XYZ file of C-alpha atoms in Angstrom:
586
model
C 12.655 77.974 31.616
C 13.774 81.326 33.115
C 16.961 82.825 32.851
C 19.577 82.085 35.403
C 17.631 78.981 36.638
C 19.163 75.672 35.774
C 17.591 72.823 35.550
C 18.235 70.262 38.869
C 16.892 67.075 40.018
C 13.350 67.496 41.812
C 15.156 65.727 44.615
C 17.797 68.566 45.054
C 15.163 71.321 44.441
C 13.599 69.783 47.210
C 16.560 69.752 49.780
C 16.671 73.345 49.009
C 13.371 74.375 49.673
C 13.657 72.710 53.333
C 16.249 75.540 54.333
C 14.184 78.445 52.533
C 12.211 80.763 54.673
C 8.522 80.569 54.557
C 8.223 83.717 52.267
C 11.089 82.221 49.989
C 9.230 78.984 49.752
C 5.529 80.399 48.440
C 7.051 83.315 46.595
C 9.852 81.021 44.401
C 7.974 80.303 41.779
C 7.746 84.244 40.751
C 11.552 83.743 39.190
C 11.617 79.770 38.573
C 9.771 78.519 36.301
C 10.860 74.822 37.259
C 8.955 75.447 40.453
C 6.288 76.616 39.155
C 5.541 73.144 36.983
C 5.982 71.560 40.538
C 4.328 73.951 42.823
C 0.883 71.918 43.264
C 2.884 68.315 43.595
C 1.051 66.975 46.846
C 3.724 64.384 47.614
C 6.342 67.425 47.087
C 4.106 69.777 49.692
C 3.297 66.932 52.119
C 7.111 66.173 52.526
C 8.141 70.128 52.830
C 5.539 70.209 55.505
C 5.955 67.682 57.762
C 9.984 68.001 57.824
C 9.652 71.695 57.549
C 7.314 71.838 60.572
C 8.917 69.090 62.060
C 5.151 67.489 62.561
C 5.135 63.517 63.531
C 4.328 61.651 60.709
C 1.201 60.113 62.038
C -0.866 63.157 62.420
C -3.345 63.512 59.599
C -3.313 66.484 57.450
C -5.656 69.476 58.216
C -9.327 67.386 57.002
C -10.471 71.168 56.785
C -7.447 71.526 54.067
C -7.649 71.251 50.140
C -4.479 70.222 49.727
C -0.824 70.477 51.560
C 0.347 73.121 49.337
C -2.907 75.038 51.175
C -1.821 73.833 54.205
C 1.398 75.144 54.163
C 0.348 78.333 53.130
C -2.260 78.629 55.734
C 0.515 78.305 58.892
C 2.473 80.957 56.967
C -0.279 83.295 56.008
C -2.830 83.423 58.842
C -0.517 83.217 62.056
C -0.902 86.666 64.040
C 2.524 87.515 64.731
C 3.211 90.660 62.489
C 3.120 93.497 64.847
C 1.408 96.576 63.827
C 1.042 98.588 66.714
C 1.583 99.652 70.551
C -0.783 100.937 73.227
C 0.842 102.971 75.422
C -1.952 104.490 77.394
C -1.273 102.987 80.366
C 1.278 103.393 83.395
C 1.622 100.395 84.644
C 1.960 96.320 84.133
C -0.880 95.507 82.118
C -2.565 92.469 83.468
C -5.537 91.219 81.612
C -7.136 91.650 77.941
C -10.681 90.525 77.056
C -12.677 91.278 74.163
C -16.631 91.928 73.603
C -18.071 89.145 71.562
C -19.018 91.173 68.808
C -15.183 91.644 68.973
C -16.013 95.679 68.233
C -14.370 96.514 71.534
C -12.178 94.833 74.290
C -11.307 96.001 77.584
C -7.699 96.133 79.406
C -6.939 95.686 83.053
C -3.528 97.278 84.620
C -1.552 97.924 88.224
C -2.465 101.803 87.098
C -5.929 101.167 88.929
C -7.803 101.641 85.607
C -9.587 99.638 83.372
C -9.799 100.825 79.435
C -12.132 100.189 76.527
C -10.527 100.062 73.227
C -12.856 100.561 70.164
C -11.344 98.055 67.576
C -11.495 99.666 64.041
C -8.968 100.152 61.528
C -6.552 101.394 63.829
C -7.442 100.869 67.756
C -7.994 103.886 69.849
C -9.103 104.205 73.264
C -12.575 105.194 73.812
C -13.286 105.324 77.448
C -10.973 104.863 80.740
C -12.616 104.083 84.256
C -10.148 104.416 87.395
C -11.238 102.498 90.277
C -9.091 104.084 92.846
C -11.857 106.032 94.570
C -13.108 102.829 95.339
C -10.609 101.989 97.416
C -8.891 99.581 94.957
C -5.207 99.289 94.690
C -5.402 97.441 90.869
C -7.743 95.896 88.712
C -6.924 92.453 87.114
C -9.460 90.524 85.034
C -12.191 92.008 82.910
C -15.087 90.232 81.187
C -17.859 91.132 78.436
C -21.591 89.762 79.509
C -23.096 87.336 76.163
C -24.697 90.783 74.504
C -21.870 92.953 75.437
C -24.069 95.419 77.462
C -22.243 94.892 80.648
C -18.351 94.776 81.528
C -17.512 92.609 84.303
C -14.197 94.489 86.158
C -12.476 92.587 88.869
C -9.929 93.918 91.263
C -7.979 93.681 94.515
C -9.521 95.926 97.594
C -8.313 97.744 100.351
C -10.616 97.441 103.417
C -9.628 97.911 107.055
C -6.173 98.336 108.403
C -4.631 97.725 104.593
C -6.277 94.487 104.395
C -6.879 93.196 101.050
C -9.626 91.070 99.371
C -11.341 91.647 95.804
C -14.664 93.337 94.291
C -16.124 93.265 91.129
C -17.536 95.969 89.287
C -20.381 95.796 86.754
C -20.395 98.793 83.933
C -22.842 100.105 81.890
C -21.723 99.668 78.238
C -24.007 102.168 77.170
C -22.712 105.023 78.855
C -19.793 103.469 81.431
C -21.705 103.993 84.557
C -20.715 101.925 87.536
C -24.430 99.695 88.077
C -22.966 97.480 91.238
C -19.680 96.496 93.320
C -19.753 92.854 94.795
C -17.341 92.137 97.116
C -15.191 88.557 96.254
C -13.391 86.713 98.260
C -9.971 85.758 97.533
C -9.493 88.400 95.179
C -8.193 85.829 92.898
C -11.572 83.953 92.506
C -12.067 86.638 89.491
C -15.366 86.116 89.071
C -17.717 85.585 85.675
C -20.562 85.632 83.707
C -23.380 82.805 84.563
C -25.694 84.640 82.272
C -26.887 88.259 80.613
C -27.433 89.868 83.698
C -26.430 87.457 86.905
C -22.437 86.898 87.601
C -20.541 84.833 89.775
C -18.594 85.769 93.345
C -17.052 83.793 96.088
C -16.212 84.250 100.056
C -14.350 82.386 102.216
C -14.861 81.718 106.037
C -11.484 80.465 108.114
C -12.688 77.578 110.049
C -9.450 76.863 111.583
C -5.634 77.331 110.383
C -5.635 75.677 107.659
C -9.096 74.607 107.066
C -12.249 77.121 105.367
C -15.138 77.045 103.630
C -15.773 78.514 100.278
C -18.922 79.974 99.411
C -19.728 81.029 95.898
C -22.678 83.547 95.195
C -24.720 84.332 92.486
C -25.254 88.430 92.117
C -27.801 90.147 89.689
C -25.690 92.763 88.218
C -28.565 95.907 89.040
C -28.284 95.290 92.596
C -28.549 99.164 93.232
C -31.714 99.316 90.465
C -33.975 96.247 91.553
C -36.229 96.618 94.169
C -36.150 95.460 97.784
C -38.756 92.985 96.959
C -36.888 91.074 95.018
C -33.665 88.992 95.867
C -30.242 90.370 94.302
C -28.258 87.679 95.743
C -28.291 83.897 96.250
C -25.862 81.055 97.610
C -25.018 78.626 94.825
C -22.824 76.133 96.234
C -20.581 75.908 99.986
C -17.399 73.833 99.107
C -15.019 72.818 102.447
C -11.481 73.216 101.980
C -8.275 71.080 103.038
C -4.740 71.937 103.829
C -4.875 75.730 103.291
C -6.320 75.245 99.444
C -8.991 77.752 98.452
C -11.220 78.198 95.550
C -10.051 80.447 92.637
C -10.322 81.009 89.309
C -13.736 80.645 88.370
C -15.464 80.194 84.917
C -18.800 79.009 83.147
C -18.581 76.148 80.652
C -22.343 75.743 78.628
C -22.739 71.830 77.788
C -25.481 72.631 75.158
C -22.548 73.555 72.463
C -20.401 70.076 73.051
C -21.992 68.483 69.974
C -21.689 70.818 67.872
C -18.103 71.909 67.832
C -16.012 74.429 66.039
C -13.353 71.168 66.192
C -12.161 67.810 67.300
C -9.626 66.889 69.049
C -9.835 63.205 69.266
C -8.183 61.383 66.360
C -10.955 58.387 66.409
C -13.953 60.725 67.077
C -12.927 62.720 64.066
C -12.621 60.011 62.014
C -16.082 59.003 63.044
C -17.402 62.450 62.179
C -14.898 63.504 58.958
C -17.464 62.548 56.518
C -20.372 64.793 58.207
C -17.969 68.034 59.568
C -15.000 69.576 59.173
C -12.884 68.416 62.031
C -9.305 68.764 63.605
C -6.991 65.989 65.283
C -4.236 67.169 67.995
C -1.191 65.525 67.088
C 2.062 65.123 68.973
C 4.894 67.399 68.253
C 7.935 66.245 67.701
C 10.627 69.418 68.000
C 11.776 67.948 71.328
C 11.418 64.335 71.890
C 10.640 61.773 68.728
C 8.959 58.838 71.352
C 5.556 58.485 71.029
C 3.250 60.563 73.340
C 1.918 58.647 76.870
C -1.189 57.619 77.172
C -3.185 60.746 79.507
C -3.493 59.219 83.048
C -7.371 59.112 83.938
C -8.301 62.380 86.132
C -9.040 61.946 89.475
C -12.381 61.572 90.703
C -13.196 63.009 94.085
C -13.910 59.662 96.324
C -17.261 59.660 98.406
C -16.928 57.559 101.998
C -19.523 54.725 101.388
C -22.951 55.361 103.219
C -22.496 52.307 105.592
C -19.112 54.159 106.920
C -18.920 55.077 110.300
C -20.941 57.989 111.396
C -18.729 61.412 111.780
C -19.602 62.083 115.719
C -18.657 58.659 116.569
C -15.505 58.779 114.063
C -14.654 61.743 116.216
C -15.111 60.480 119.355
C -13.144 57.171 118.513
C -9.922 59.972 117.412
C -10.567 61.892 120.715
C -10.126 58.597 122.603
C -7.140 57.169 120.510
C -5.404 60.591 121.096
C -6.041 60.730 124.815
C -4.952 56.821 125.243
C -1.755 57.077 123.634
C -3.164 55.064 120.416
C -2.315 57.113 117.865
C 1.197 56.664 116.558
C 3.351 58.309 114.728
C 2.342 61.190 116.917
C -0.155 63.918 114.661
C 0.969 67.409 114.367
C -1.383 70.090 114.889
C -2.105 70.057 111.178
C -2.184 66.749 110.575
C -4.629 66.389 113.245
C -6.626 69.591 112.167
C -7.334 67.530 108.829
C -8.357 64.853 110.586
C -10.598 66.273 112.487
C -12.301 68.369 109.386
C -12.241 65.341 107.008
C -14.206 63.543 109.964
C -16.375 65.819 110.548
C -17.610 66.732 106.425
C -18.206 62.998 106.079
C -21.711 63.171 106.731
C -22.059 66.547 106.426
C -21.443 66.751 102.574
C -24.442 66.593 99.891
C -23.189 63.879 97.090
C -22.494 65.055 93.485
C -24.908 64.702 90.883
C -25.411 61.463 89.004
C -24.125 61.528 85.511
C -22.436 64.248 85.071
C -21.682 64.028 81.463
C -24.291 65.584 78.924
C -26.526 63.321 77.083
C -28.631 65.434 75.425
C -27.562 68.233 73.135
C -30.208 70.550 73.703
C -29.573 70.832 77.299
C -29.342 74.053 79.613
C -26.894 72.622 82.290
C -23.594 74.485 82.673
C -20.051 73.357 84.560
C -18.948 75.733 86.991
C -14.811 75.545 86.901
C -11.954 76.560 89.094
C -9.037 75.844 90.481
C -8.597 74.349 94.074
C -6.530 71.335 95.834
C -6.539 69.063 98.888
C -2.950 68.491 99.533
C -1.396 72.219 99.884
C -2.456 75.951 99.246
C -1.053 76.312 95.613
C -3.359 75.696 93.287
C -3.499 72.053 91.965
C -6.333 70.451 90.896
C -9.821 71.492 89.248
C -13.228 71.481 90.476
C -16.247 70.909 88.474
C -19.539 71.439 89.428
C -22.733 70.930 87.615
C -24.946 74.363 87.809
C -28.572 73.042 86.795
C -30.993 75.529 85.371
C -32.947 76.394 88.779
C -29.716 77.368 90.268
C -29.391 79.973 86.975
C -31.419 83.071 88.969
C -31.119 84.597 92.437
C -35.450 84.474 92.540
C -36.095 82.353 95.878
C -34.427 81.711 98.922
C -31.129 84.232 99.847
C -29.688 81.356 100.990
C -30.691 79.110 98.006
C -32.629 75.890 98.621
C -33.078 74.487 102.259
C -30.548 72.365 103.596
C -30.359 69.237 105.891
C -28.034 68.744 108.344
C -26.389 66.240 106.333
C -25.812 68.918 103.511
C -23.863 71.193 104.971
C -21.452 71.374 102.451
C -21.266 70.434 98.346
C -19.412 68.080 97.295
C -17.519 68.042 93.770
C -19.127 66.618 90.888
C -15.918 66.005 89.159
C -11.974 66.771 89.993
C -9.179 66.672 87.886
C -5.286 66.207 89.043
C -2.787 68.020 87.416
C 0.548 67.467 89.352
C 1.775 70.687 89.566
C 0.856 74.773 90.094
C -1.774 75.859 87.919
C -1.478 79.234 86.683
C -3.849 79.998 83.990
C -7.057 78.519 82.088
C -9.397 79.029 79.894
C -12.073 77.294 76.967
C -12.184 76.739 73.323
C -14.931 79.148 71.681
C -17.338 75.416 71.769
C -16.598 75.519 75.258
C -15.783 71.460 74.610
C -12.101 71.818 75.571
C -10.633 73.291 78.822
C -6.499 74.401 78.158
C -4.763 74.463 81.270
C -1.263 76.414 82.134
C 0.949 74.158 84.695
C 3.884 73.971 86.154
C 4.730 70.214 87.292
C 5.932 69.250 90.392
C 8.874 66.483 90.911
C 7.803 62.782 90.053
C 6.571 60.899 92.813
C 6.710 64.006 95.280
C 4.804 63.662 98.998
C 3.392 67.048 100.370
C 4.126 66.362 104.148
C 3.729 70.171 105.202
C 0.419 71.850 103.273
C 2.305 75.052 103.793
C 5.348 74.134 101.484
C 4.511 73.284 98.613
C 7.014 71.391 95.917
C 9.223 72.977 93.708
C 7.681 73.664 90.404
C 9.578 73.677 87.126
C 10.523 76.269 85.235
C 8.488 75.017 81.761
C 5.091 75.629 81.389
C 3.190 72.786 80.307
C 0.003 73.804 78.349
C -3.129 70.677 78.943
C -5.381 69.867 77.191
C -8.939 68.540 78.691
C -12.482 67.501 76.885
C -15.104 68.172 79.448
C -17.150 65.622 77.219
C -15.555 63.448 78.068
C -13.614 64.668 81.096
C -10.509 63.092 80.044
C -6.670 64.453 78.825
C -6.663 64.594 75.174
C -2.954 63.617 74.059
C 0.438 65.431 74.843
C 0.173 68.628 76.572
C 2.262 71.455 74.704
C 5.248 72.958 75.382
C 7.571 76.226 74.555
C 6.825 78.707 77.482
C 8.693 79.472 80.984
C 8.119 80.771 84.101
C 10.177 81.669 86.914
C 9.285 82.920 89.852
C 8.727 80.184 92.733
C 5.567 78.820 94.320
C 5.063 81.720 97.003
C 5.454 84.170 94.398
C 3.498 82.444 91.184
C 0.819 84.138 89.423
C -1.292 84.132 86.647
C -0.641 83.981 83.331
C -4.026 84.190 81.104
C -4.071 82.243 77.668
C -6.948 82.342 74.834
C -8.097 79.709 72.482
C -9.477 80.666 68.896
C -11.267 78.127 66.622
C -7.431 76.848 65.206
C -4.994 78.232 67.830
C -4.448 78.354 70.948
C -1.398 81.863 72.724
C -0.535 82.146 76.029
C 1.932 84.808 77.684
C 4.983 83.857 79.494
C 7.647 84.809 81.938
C 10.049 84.892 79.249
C 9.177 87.691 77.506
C 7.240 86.260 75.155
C 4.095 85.590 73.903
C 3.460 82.001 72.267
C 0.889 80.553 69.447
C 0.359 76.597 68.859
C -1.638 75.268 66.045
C -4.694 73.338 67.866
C -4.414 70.540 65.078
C -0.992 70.071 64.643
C 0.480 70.343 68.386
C 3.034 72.609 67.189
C 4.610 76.355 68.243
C 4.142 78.707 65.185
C 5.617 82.071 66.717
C 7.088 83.867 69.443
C 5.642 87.521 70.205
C 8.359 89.767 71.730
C 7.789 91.763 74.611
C 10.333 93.583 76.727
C 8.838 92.251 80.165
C 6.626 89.435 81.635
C 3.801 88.769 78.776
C 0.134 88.014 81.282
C -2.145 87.827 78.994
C -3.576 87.661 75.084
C -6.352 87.578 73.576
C -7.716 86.400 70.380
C -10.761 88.502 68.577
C -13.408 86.084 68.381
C -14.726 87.189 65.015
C -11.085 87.301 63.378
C -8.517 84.791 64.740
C -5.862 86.593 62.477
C -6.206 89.486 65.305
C -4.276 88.961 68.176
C -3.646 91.240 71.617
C -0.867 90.635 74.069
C -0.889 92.678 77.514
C 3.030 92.797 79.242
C 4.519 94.436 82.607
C 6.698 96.444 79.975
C 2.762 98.691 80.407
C 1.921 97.966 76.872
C -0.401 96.425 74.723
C 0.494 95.147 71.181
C -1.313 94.228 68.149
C -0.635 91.453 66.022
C -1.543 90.679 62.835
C -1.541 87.933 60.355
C 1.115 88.294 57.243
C -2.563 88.019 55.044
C -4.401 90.466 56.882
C -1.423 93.256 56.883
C -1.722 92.785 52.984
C -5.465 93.516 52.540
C -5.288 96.295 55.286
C -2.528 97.959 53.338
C -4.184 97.615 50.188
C -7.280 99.138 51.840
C -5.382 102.010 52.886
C -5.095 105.066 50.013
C -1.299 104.990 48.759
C 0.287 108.148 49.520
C 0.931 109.000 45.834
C -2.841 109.141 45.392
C -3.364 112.181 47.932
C 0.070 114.484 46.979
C -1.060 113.745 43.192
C -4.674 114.847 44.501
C -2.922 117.552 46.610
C -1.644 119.661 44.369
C -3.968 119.686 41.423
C -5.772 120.943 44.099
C -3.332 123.660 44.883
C -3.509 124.490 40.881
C -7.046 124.714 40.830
């Protein structure tokens, strides 16, 4: 036994250990030798862990993990939240941080009007800055790398006519940062994204009356100034009618073909089904706040059709026209009210119905989700669309316009919406694509929206969802640490990333958070000196993580592990004054 370390009870060596720091705990058995005779006791480890980490008891350990004792280590060890350095190159909030999926580069969005690429080596450095203001843009705001990282989606807000605003996107040349195209997007906030190499995403939107429009989204080929005129740059994908003032934002591509073959699990009963085939992950409830057990997810909404025998739209209209003019109609209909009567009426025949089975049966399939954000009861963003993109629809070749339409298919219908209760302000997919997280802030219980132009309050906690678009169903407890506080009028985004075993998001508080996907629990807080909008996770090294803040920097964060080896990479100092000077004496 070593000096200075008496002998105790297992059970008091124990207690002691619960109120040592992580580093105290793995690095104790350097000076006692009575630890290290217990160091690989699993029952020892699993207890440490679970009270340590305050994880509910009936969450499996890690089926990826060898043993507790690795387990342990590996929520020490690999979490990115040792900061090792500060971009300052910008002048403004920063607003958005994406990375190339060779993870070699990433780009950085800001209120400065520019938009950066960062080589990623050893130490970052900047390697080329675009500013878009000659364009007539006031900022740019979301940023996106094409599948071979030849192309750099940029999308911004625009100033057109008499200080109007509305967006663009900007597709550059990775090979020498030429602008190729601008595509004009409408709201700005629809962002825009990738369908494929060389073909990306837009929307407009059309006011139809004061608080009713029609969304169009567009597919663009991203040489639109190379092509020639003989061959279409641009075709309609899908014309979606909005309610109540809501709009279509936020869009992204999810590809089906990678759902049965993912990086992880998070259905307890589905990994138990596939544990002795794959290494798979569970999502368990945490238990920091609250010890009840978590509530079963309520079922998403599915978008209703009318039944085909209903009653045709122009004599539905004609019945409200009479009603209204013979005093039947009671209470009396506001202009709104009646405005939403009168659009709801007239879609019903004029919408094409979703596609049959929408879930993917076969593996090898080519079908993609289109997602985003929209609503039907008031303008803030509260529910999400999904819609089915088969693999004709892929390429602008044929029609402008996309396929002929009947009079009956005037508009698109949904092929899936889900209900979230509240404001969302930020999504985004695992790297399988399998799982969609979702950043919301709830609205009051049992709330009625009686006015589409005021909203309910929204709370000040963020909740973090969790959705399998297998499945299209809530998968367990959402998670929880982050705030926000500005109100609905004023609420923006706040962009979150998902690696293969976490899952950060920024915050209003200052902070930048990281959950472990398996676990359900909060592993660190990232400190920023202003409003945190986005991170981002390098997709070929999880243990890299970026966080963007309207303090106008950019830090880097790096796991406790990968700080060692990078040091140890690093020639000491000693080495090169030693070399130095016999140098000097030679």
């Amino acid at each position: 036994m070593d000096a200075g370390c008496p002998r105790l009870p297992d059970t008091v060596l124990f207690e002691i250990f619960l109120y040592l720091d992580h580093a105290d705990v793995l690095s104790v058995g350097l000076v006692c030798q009575q630890w290290r005779a217990v160091a690989r006791d699993e029952f020892l480890w699993k207890e440490l862990f679970y009270r340590y980490y305050r994880v509910s008891r009936d969450v499996p350990r890690h089926p990826g993990a060898v043993s507790w004792y690795d387990e342990f280590q590996r929520l020490y060890d690999t979490i990115p939240c040792v900061e090792v350095q500060a971009l300052k190159e910008h002048n403004d909030q920063v607003l958005h941080l994406s990375f190339s999926h060779s993870g070699c580069l990433f780009a950085s969005c800001s209120k400065d009007c520019t938009v950066k690429i960062w080589s990623n080596e050893l130490d970052i450095s900047l390697q080329h800055s675009s500013n878009m203001r000659p364009y007539n843009w006031s900022y740019t705001q979301f940023s996106q790398f094409n599948s071979d990282d030849s192309l750099l989606l940029v999308s911004g807000v625009f100033v057109g006519p008499h200080n109007s605003s509305s967006g663009e996107i900007a597709v550059i040349s990775m090979e020498n940062f030429t602008l190729l195209s601008r595509v004009r997007n409408k709201p700005y906030d629809v962002f825009g994204c990738w369908l494929n190499e060389t073909n990306l995403i837009s929307g407009n939107l059309h006011r139809i009356g004061r608080i009713t429009s029609c969304s169009v989204l567009w597919l663009n080929n991203a040489f639109q100034g190379i092509e020639s005129e003989n061959v279409n740059v641009v075709k309609r994908l899908f014309k979606i009618q909005n309610l109540n003032a809501s709009t279509i934002r936020t869009v992204m591509v999810a590809d089906c073909s990678r759902y049965d073959s993912p990086d992880l699990l998070l259905d307890y009963e589905e990994q138990l089904a596939a544990s002795s085939t794959c290494p798979v992950f569970d999502l368990g409830s945490d238990s920091e706040e609250e010890e009840a057990k978590p509530k079963p997810a309520a079922e998403p909404a599915v978008q209703e059709l009318p039944a085909a025998g209903g009653v045709p739209a122009e004599r539905g209209l004609q019945q409200l026209f009479d009603d209204i003019m013979g005093g039947r109609v009671g209470p009396a209909m506001t202009d709104t009210e009646l405005e939403t009567k009168v659009a709801e009426l007239f879609v019903r025949n004029r919408t094409k119905p979703p596609e049959p089975n929408l879930l993917p049966t076969d593996s090898s399939s080519k079908t993609k989700y289109l997602i985003f954000t929209t609503g039907c009861l008031t303008y803030s963003p509260h529910q999400i669309g999904i819609k089915r993109i088969l693999p004709h629809q892929m390429t602008t070749a044929g029609p402008v316009l996309g396929e002929e339409r009947r009079s009956d298919e005037f508009f698109d219908s949904l092929d899936h919406v889900i209900d979230i209760h509240g404001h969302i302000i930020g999504m985004g997919l695992s790297p399988d694509h399998r799982y969609l997280y979702v950043n919301s802030r709830a609205w009051p219980r049992d709330c009625v929206i009686s006015d589409p132009m005021q909203p309910p309050p929204i709370a000040e906690e963020i909740d973090l969802h969790v959705f399998d678009l297998k499945t299209m169903k809530e998968v367990k407890r959402a998670l929880r640490a982050h705030r926000a506080y500005t109100p609905n009028e004023e609420c923006f985004f706040i962009f979150l990333d998902v690696s293969r075993d976490f899952v950060a998001s920024g915050a209003e508080d200052r902070h930048g958070y990281i959950w472990d996907r398996h676990y359900n629990i909060c592993l660190a807080k990232l400190q920023h000196d202003n409003v945190v909008n986005s991170v981002a996770f390098s997709p070929v090294e999880q243990e890299l993580l970026l966080t963007a803040s309207d303090d106008t920097t950019i830090k880097v964060w790096r796991s406790p592990r990968a700080v060692r080896v990078r040091q140890a990479r690093r020639p000491r100092p000693r080495k090169l004054l030693f070399s130095w000077l016999m140098n000097q004496k030679s």
